CSV table of C-alpha atoms in Angstrom, one decimal:
chain,number,residue,atom,x,y,z
A,598,MET,CA,-13.6,-20.2,-5.2
A,599,ASN,CA,-11.6,-17.5,-6.4
A,600,LEU,CA,-8.3,-15.4,-5.5
A,601,ILE,CA,-8.6,-12.0,-6.4
A,602,ILE,CA,-6.4,-9.7,-7.2
A,603,PRO,CA,-7.5,-5.6,-7.3
A,604,MET,CA,-5.4,-3.1,-8.6
A,605,TYR,CA,-4.7,-0.2,-6.1
A,606,SER,CA,-4.5,3.0,-6.9
A,607,MET,CA,-5.8,5.3,-4.0
A,608,ARG,CA,-2.9,6.6,-2.4
A,609,SER,CA,-1.7,9.9,-0.4
A,610,TYR,CA,0.3,12.8,-1.7
A,611,LYS,CA,1.6,13.9,1.4
A,612,THR,CA,2.8,9.9,2.2
A,613,GLY,CA,2.4,7.4,-0.5
A,614,LYS,CA,1.2,5.2,1.3
A,615,TYR,CA,-2.7,3.2,0.1
A,616,SER,CA,-5.7,4.2,1.7
A,617,LEU,CA,-8.1,0.9,1.0
A,618,LEU,CA,-11.3,1.6,2.7
A,619,LYS,CA,-10.8,4.6,-0.7
A,620,ASP,CA,-10.4,2.9,-3.3
A,621,GLY,CA,-13.0,2.0,-5.8
A,622,ASN,CA,-12.0,-0.8,-7.0
A,623,LEU,CA,-11.7,-2.9,-3.6
A,624,GLN,CA,-15.1,-1.2,-3.2
A,625,LEU,CA,-15.8,-3.4,-6.5
A,626,HIS,CA,-14.2,-6.8,-5.6
A,627,LEU,CA,-15.5,-5.9,-1.4
A,628,ASN,CA,-19.3,-6.3,-3.2
A,629,ARG,CA,-18.6,-8.5,-5.3
A,630,HIS,CA,-16.7,-11.3,-2.9
A,631,GLN,CA,-18.3,-15.0,-3.1
A,632,LYS,CA,-18.3,-16.6,0.8
A,633,GLY,CA,-14.1,-18.0,0.7
A,634,ASP,CA,-13.0,-16.3,-2.4
A,635,VAL,CA,-9.1,-14.7,-0.7
A,636,ILE,CA,-8.7,-10.5,-1.5
A,637,VAL,CA,-4.9,-9.8,-2.3
A,638,ILE,CA,-4.1,-6.8,-0.6
A,639,PRO,CA,-0.9,-4.4,-0.4
A,640,HIS,CA,1.8,-5.3,2.2
A,641,SER,CA,0.4,-3.8,5.8
A,642,LEU,CA,3.6,-1.3,5.4
A,643,GLN,CA,2.3,0.0,2.0
A,644,CYS,CA,-1.1,0.8,3.7
A,645,GLU,CA,-2.8,3.7,6.0
A,646,ASP,CA,-5.9,1.2,6.7
A,647,SER,CA,-5.4,-2.6,6.5
A,648,GLU,CA,-6.4,-3.3,10.0
A,649,GLU,CA,-9.3,-1.8,10.1
A,650,LEU,CA,-10.3,-3.1,6.6
A,651,GLN,CA,-9.8,-6.3,8.1
A,652,GLU,CA,-12.1,-5.3,11.6
A,653,TYR,CA,-14.7,-4.3,8.9
A,654,PHE,CA,-14.9,-7.8,6.9
A,655,PRO,CA,-13.9,-10.2,9.5
A,656,ASP,CA,-15.4,-12.9,7.5
A,657,ILE,CA,-13.1,-12.3,4.6
A,658,ILE,CA,-9.5,-13.5,4.1
A,659,PHE,CA,-6.5,-10.7,3.4
A,660,GLU,CA,-3.6,-11.8,2.2
A,661,GLU,CA,-1.0,-8.9,1.9
A,662,LEU,CA,1.8,-9.0,-1.5
A,663,CYS,CA,3.9,-5.9,-2.4
A,664,TYR,CA,2.8,-3.0,-4.9
A,665,GLN,CA,4.7,-1.1,-6.6
A,666,GLU,CA,4.1,2.9,-5.3
A,667,ASN,CA,1.4,2.8,-8.1
A,668,ALA,CA,-0.5,2.1,-10.1
A,669,TYR,CA,1.0,2.7,-13.4
A,670,LYS,CA,4.0,0.7,-11.8
A,671,SER,CA,2.0,-2.2,-10.3
A,672,ARG,CA,0.8,-2.7,-13.9
A,673,LYS,CA,4.3,-2.5,-15.5
A,674,THR,CA,5.9,-5.4,-12.7
A,675,PHE,CA,3.4,-6.6,-10.1
A,676,TRP,CA,3.7,-10.1,-12.5
A,677,GLU,CA,7.2,-10.1,-12.7
A,678,TYR,CA,8.0,-10.4,-9.2
A,679,ASN,CA,4.5,-12.1,-7.8
A,680,THR,CA,3.2,-14.7,-10.2
A,681,PHE,CA,4.9,-17.3,-8.4
A,682,MET,CA,3.7,-15.9,-5.3
A,683,VAL,CA,-0.2,-15.6,-6.7
A,684,ASP,CA,0.0,-19.4,-8.0
A,685,SER,CA,1.0,-20.7,-4.6
A,686,LEU,CA,-1.8,-18.7,-2.9
A,687,ALA,CA,-3.7,-20.2,-4.8
A,688,ASN,CA,-2.7,-23.8,-4.3
A,689,PHE,CA,-2.7,-23.0,-0.8
A,690,TYR,CA,-6.6,-22.3,-1.0
A,691,ASN,CA,-7.8,-24.8,-3.2
A,692,CYS,CA,-8.8,-21.7,-5.7
A,693,ASP,CA,-10.5,-23.6,-8.7
A,694,ALA,CA,-9.6,-19.5,-11.0
A,695,VAL,CA,-7.1,-16.4,-9.9
A,696,VAL,CA,-9.6,-13.0,-10.8
A,697,SER,CA,-7.3,-10.0,-11.4
A,698,ASP,CA,-8.4,-6.1,-12.3
A,699,ILE,CA,-3.8,-6.6,-13.3
A,700,THR,CA,-3.6,-7.7,-17.1
A,701,GLY,CA,-1.2,-9.7,-17.8
A,702,TYR,CA,-1.4,-13.6,-15.3
A,703,LYS,CA,0.5,-16.0,-16.5
A,704,GLY,CA,0.2,-18.2,-14.4
A,705,THR,CA,-0.8,-21.6,-14.4
A,706,PHE,CA,-4.6,-21.1,-13.0
A,707,PRO,CA,-7.0,-20.8,-14.8
A,708,VAL,CA,-7.7,-16.6,-14.8
A,709,PHE,CA,-10.8,-13.9,-15.0
A,710,PHE,CA,-9.5,-10.5,-15.9
A,711,ASN,CA,-11.7,-7.4,-14.7
A,712,PHE,CA,-10.6,-4.2,-16.5
A,713,ASN,CA,-12.5,-0.9,-15.3
A,714,ILE,CA,-10.6,1.4,-17.3
A,715,THR,CA,-9.0,0.6,-20.9
A,716,LYS,CA,-8.0,2.0,-23.9
A,717,ASP,CA,-10.0,5.1,-25.5
A,718,PRO,CA,-8.7,6.5,-29.1
A,719,LYS,CA,-10.7,9.9,-27.9
A,720,HIS,CA,-8.9,10.5,-24.2
A,721,PRO,CA,-5.4,9.8,-24.7
A,722,ARG,CA,-3.9,7.6,-21.4
A,723,GLU,CA,-0.8,7.1,-21.8
A,724,TYR,CA,-0.5,5.4,-18.6
A,725,ILE,CA,-3.6,2.9,-20.1
A,726,ASP,CA,-2.7,3.2,-23.6
A,727,GLU,CA,0.0,1.0,-23.6
A,728,PHE,CA,-0.9,-2.1,-22.2
A,729,ILE,CA,-3.4,-1.9,-24.9
A,730,GLN,CA,-2.0,-5.2,-26.7
A,731,GLU,CA,-1.6,-7.2,-23.3
A,732,ASP,CA,-4.9,-5.9,-22.2
A,733,VAL,CA,-6.0,-7.9,-26.1
A,734,ASP,CA,-4.0,-11.2,-24.6
A,735,SER,CA,-5.0,-11.3,-21.6
A,736,VAL,CA,-8.5,-11.0,-22.4
A,737,ASN,CA,-8.5,-13.9,-25.4
A,738,ARG,CA,-6.4,-16.0,-22.4
A,739,SER,CA,-8.9,-15.4,-19.5
A,740,ILE,CA,-12.0,-17.7,-19.0
A,741,TYR,CA,-13.6,-14.2,-19.5
A,742,THR,CA,-13.1,-10.8,-18.9
A,743,THR,CA,-15.1,-8.5,-17.6
A,744,VAL,CA,-15.4,-4.8,-18.3
A,745,LEU,CA,-18.0,-1.8,-17.0
A,746,ASN,CA,-18.8,-0.2,-20.4
A,747,LYS,CA,-19.6,-1.5,-24.0
A,748,CYS,CA,-17.1,1.3,-25.4
A,749,GLN,CA,-14.1,-0.8,-23.6
A,750,LYS,CA,-15.8,-3.9,-25.3
A,751,ASP,CA,-15.7,-2.3,-28.9
A,752,VAL,CA,-11.9,-0.5,-28.8
A,753,LEU,CA,-10.9,-4.2,-27.2
A,754,VAL,CA,-12.8,-6.4,-29.9
A,755,SER,CA,-11.6,-3.7,-32.7
A,756,HIS,CA,-7.4,-4.6,-31.2
A,757,GLY,CA,-8.4,-8.0,-31.4
A,758,ALA,CA,-10.1,-9.6,-28.4
A,759,LEU,CA,-13.1,-12.0,-28.8
A,760,SER,CA,-16.2,-10.2,-28.3
A,761,ASP,CA,-17.7,-13.8,-26.7
A,762,LYS,CA,-14.6,-13.7,-23.7
A,763,ILE,CA,-16.0,-10.6,-22.4
A,764,ILE,CA,-19.1,-9.8,-20.4
A,765,VAL,CA,-20.1,-5.6,-20.0
A,766,THR,CA,-21.6,-5.3,-16.3
A,767,GLN,CA,-21.5,-1.8,-14.1
A,768,GLU,CA,-22.8,-4.8,-11.2
A,769,VAL,CA,-20.8,-2.9,-8.1
A,770,ILE,CA,-22.6,-3.2,-5.0
A,771,THR,CA,-24.4,-5.9,-2.9
A,772,PRO,CA,-27.1,-4.2,-0.5
A,773,GLY,CA,-26.0,-4.9,3.3
A,774,VAL,CA,-21.8,-4.4,2.5
A,775,PRO,CA,-21.7,-0.8,2.3
A,776,GLU,CA,-24.1,-0.9,5.3
A,777,LYS,CA,-21.3,-2.9,7.6
A,778,PHE,CA,-19.3,0.2,7.3
A,779,MET,CA,-22.4,2.9,9.1
A,780,GLN,CA,-22.6,0.6,12.3
A,781,GLN,CA,-21.8,4.3,14.5
A,782,SER,CA,-21.5,7.9,13.3
A,783,CYS,CA,-21.6,10.9,15.7
A,784,MET,CA,-21.8,13.5,12.7
A,785,ASP,CA,-25.4,15.1,10.8
A,786,PHE,CA,-24.8,16.3,7.6
A,787,ASP,CA,-26.5,19.5,5.9
A,788,TRP,CA,-26.3,19.7,2.7
A,789,LYS,CA,-27.9,22.9,1.7
A,790,ASN,CA,-26.7,25.2,-0.8
A,791,THR,CA,-23.7,23.3,-1.2
A,792,ILE,CA,-22.1,21.1,-3.3
A,793,PHE,CA,-20.3,18.0,-2.1
A,794,PHE,CA,-16.9,17.0,-3.9
A,795,PRO,CA,-15.5,13.3,-2.8
A,796,PHE,CA,-13.0,13.1,-5.3
A,797,ARG,CA,-9.6,13.6,-5.6
A,798,ILE,CA,-9.0,17.1,-7.1
A,799,SER,CA,-6.1,15.6,-8.7
A,800,ASP,CA,-8.5,13.7,-11.1
A,801,LYS,CA,-8.7,15.8,-14.1
A,802,CYS,CA,-11.8,13.8,-14.9
A,803,TYR,CA,-13.7,15.0,-12.0
A,804,ASP,CA,-13.2,18.7,-13.1
A,805,PHE,CA,-12.6,20.9,-9.8
A,806,ASP,CA,-11.7,24.0,-11.8
A,807,TYR,CA,-15.0,23.9,-12.9
A,808,VAL,CA,-16.9,22.7,-9.7
A,809,TYR,CA,-14.7,25.3,-8.3
A,810,ASN,CA,-15.3,28.4,-10.0
A,811,LEU,CA,-19.4,26.8,-10.2
A,812,CYS,CA,-19.8,27.2,-6.9
A,813,LYS,CA,-17.9,30.8,-6.7
A,814,ARG,CA,-20.4,32.3,-9.4
A,815,TYR,CA,-23.8,31.0,-7.3
A,816,GLU,CA,-22.2,30.8,-4.1
A,817,LEU,CA,-22.2,27.7,-3.0
A,818,LYS,CA,-20.2,26.5,0.1
A,819,LEU,CA,-18.1,23.5,-1.9
A,820,VAL,CA,-17.2,20.9,0.7
A,821,ILE,CA,-13.7,18.8,-0.5
A,822,THR,CA,-13.1,15.3,1.3
A,823,ASP,CA,-9.1,15.7,-0.6
A,824,PRO,CA,-9.1,11.9,0.0
A,825,ASN,CA,-5.0,11.6,-1.3
A,826,ASP,CA,-4.4,14.9,-0.1
A,827,SER,CA,-3.8,17.0,-3.2
A,828,TRP,CA,-5.4,20.0,-2.2
A,829,ASP,CA,-3.6,23.3,-2.8
A,830,LYS,CA,-4.9,25.3,-0.2
A,831,GLU,CA,-3.1,28.8,-1.9
A,832,LYS,CA,-4.3,27.8,-5.0
A,833,TYR,CA,-8.3,27.0,-4.1
A,834,PRO,CA,-8.9,28.4,-1.2
A,835,GLU,CA,-12.7,28.9,-0.7
A,836,CYS,CA,-13.5,25.3,0.3
A,837,GLU,CA,-14.6,23.7,3.6
A,838,LEU,CA,-12.3,20.7,4.3
A,839,LEU,CA,-14.6,17.7,5.6
A,840,LYS,CA,-12.1,14.5,6.0
A,841,LEU,CA,-14.1,11.5,6.5
A,842,ASN,CA,-14.0,7.7,7.5
A,843,LYS,CA,-15.8,4.9,6.0
A,844,SER,CA,-19.1,5.0,8.4
A,845,GLU,CA,-18.8,9.1,8.1
A,846,TYR,CA,-18.5,8.8,4.4
A,847,TYR,CA,-21.4,6.9,3.8
A,848,HIS,CA,-23.4,8.9,5.9
A,849,ALA,CA,-22.6,11.8,4.7
A,850,LEU,CA,-24.3,9.7,1.0
A,851,LYS,CA,-27.6,8.9,2.9
A,852,ALA,CA,-27.7,11.9,3.9
A,853,ARG,CA,-28.2,12.5,0.3
A,854,PRO,CA,-25.6,16.0,-0.9
A,855,ASN,CA,-25.7,17.6,-4.2
A,856,ILE,CA,-22.8,16.1,-6.6
A,857,ILE,CA,-21.7,17.7,-10.1
A,858,TYR,CA,-20.4,15.1,-11.9
A,859,GLU,CA,-18.6,15.5,-14.6
A,860,GLU,CA,-16.5,12.4,-15.9
A,861,ASN,CA,-19.3,10.4,-19.0
A,862,PRO,CA,-20.3,7.3,-17.1
A,863,GLU,CA,-20.6,5.9,-20.5
A,864,LYS,CA,-17.1,5.8,-20.8
A,865,VAL,CA,-15.3,5.5,-17.4
A,866,PHE,CA,-18.1,4.0,-15.2
A,867,HIS,CA,-16.3,4.8,-11.5
A,868,PRO,CA,-17.3,2.1,-8.6
A,869,GLY,CA,-17.9,5.2,-6.2
A,870,LEU,CA,-20.3,7.0,-9.1
A,871,ALA,CA,-22.4,3.2,-7.8
A,872,GLU,CA,-22.0,4.8,-4.9
A,873,PHE,CA,-24.1,7.8,-5.1
A,874,ILE,CA,-27.0,6.2,-7.1
A,875,TYR,CA,-27.5,3.5,-4.4
A,876,PHE,CA,-28.0,6.5,-1.6
A,877,LYS,CA,-30.3,8.2,-3.9
A,878,CYS,CA,-27.8,11.1,-3.9
A,879,ASN,CA,-28.8,14.2,-6.1
A,880,VAL,CA,-26.3,14.1,-9.0
A,881,GLN,CA,-25.7,16.4,-11.0
A,882,CYS,CA,-24.7,14.9,-14.8
A,883,ILE,CA,-25.2,15.8,-18.2
A,884,TYR,CA,-24.4,12.8,-19.6
A,885,ALA,CA,-26.9,9.6,-18.8
A,886,LEU,CA,-26.0,8.0,-15.8
A,887,PRO,CA,-26.6,3.7,-14.6
A,888,TYR,CA,-30.2,3.2,-13.0
A,889,TYR,CA,-30.5,1.3,-9.4
A,890,GLU,CA,-31.0,-2.2,-10.9
A,891,ASP,CA,-28.2,-1.8,-13.1
A,892,ILE,CA,-25.4,-1.4,-10.6
A,893,ILE,CA,-27.1,-4.0,-8.2
A,894,VAL,CA,-24.8,-7.3,-7.9
A,895,LYS,CA,-27.6,-10.2,-9.0
A,896,GLY,CA,-24.7,-13.3,-8.0
A,897,PRO,CA,-22.2,-14.3,-8.8
A,898,ILE,CA,-20.1,-12.7,-12.0
A,899,TRP,CA,-17.0,-14.8,-11.8
A,900,GLU,CA,-17.6,-18.2,-11.5
A,901,ILE,CA,-16.6,-21.4,-13.7
């Protein structure tokens, strides 16, 4: 039984609040969750949908702690403010260990870390790169640390992390968990001559400019979901906005939309891509994609 501390990054540009049901980091932990595990979420005042999340998963215990206003600041200061509370929660629930996406835990419990993203020398990102030494120290302090790509392990080891402390796994979907969201939907989806863009437009890794211009060139309809409210309507007028709740979103994926995927999953693997693979979407990608069997959780990931 573990106390799980996800990193949260999906938040609205309009409200500044976290959108838990749209957050890929949380989706990973919902799928890797084992019976009895406790998952920490941001305080309800910081979220748009914490009550809805708990309605979907009444069998999971969720505890609230205060996160910072974005992922970078949470990486910087989360443990400064929350180590005592995390240890208190772990003790209260008689947990065996802490599982954390957030580098730097130095509390009293054994710890597993999970790093979905770490330094990549070929793609500098200051908001990630500055934590490389803390990441390495965290790996070496952990029982073991999971990462999503081999290149992450290679970089961590090159900076001093112990190789045998790092496990590379892309197991992020447990069959039956996505279906928990799909009990009802009143929408039908027809993706003929349509490209579906269910990503943050503000996130450069998905190259919205390229997808937008490609759709204009070939006269394809472009449907966006704009999950963090960053769409510039004047700059990108030729889009159809489709705001979907979680149930509708998974039904949209089940209808196998056409998705242009510009991120290299061998460099950065997003759990959202695993959902496309799980639902057999028509993903157009110049890079190698994981196979279905690669993404399926086959047993406990973090176990002492």
